[in-house]
Each structure stands twice: as structure tokens, then as C-alpha cells.
Amino acid sequence: MDQIVFHGVRINSIICEAIKNKVRLRCEYGGETRIVEPQCHGITNKRREVIRIVEIYPGDGAGEAIEGKLFIVSKMAHLKPGRHYNSKDKAMEYVHC
């Protein structure tokens, strides 16, 4: 996997590829397995790599997806590939994909 450095932060290229190819990702976050659709990927003003997602699974408990969650990439374990892109996400100082 190629290393990407953006504004001094190493970037997870799996996320960029998922956004580019419009595919879902699977990971563990907060002790739960999750399936997410990446929306936007960038860096906060504190230089944390983050991803804005729609959580498909487990969702809201009633079977509905949860839109607009922000995950810290360093807390995502076992990340692997599994639409919407907002280049103006206000939680991110820099957006690169």
C-alpha cells in the first residue's frame, strides 16, 4: 500500500480508494464491527485524520443507517474495503479525498 502524506499527516489510502471507487468499508470502532460508506476524508485543525461516514451496520438499532458520523481513523481497527462526497465538511480543515 502506498503511503500518502497530506499536510504532514500520514493518510490511510484504503479510505481514499473506497471514496474513489464508491465502496463500503468494514472496520471495528468502539468495540463493534461496523459497515460504513465513506463520505469525506480529511484532517482536523488538530491534525487528526478523520472520516465522515454513513453507518450502514449496526445503524440506529431499528435498521436505519446513521448519516454524518465522524470517526477518528486511528481508532478504526481491521479496516478493509466492504457516495456521497462533501468537500466542504466543516469538521475538517483540509479535505484531500
XYZ file of C-alpha atoms in Angstrom:
97
model
C 0.000 0.000 0.000
C 1.377 3.430 -0.933
C 1.994 5.932 1.847
C 0.239 9.244 1.395
C 1.289 12.269 3.443
C -1.077 15.240 3.431
C -0.238 18.388 5.411
C 2.263 16.360 7.440
C -0.193 13.579 8.372
C 0.072 10.006 7.077
C -3.177 9.158 5.319
C -4.888 5.788 5.052
C -5.058 5.108 1.319
C -7.751 2.434 1.751
C -10.224 5.202 2.588
C -9.294 7.268 -0.467
C -9.678 4.215 -2.703
C -13.093 3.464 -1.163
C -14.270 7.030 -1.833
C -12.869 6.962 -5.358
C -14.479 3.590 -6.154
C -17.669 4.227 -4.135
C -17.353 1.106 -1.987
C -18.217 0.430 1.628
C -15.674 -0.229 4.355
C -15.699 -2.709 7.215
C -13.937 -1.992 10.498
C -14.093 -2.251 14.256
C -14.773 1.010 16.052
C -15.667 1.431 19.695
C -15.625 -2.350 20.184
C -18.212 -3.036 17.455
C -17.961 -4.296 13.895
C -19.279 -1.641 11.541
C -20.011 -1.301 7.866
C -19.731 2.270 6.665
C -19.960 4.312 3.494
C -17.169 6.891 3.487
C -18.368 10.375 2.581
C -15.323 12.554 3.112
C -11.790 12.033 4.440
C -9.532 14.709 5.822
C -7.616 16.248 8.680
C -8.936 18.294 11.589
C -7.349 21.521 12.780
C -5.651 19.388 15.477
C -4.050 17.261 12.723
C -6.191 14.166 13.326
C -7.079 12.047 10.338
C -10.884 11.700 10.280
C -13.581 10.256 8.069
C -17.221 11.344 7.732
C -19.371 8.267 7.193
C -22.844 6.839 6.855
C -23.035 3.890 9.236
C -24.893 1.094 7.465
C -24.362 -1.532 10.163
C -25.216 -1.698 13.022
C -27.045 1.556 12.312
C -29.561 3.018 14.726
C -30.938 -0.225 16.160
C -34.109 -0.005 14.083
C -32.355 -0.994 10.872
C -31.814 2.545 9.638
C -28.463 3.952 8.554
C -26.962 6.785 10.594
C -25.704 9.653 8.449
C -22.938 12.092 9.211
C -20.907 10.294 11.871
C -17.297 11.402 12.251
C -14.745 8.676 13.029
C -11.121 9.179 14.049
C -9.195 6.946 11.671
C -6.587 5.890 14.268
C -9.427 4.314 16.283
C -10.622 2.193 13.338
C -9.249 -1.364 13.604
C -9.159 -4.043 10.905
C -10.138 -1.543 8.220
C -10.812 -3.060 4.813
C -12.934 -2.341 1.740
C -16.528 -3.709 2.012
C -21.186 8.016 -2.261
C -21.681 10.911 -1.425
C -18.759 13.347 -1.252
C -18.773 16.647 0.606
C -15.585 18.611 0.017
C -16.857 21.390 2.322
C -17.107 19.335 5.539
C -16.746 21.889 8.363
C -15.106 19.427 10.798
C -12.048 19.200 8.554
C -9.536 21.944 7.974
C -8.147 20.096 4.929
C -10.001 17.646 2.678
C -7.945 15.536 0.305
C -10.471 12.989 -0.988
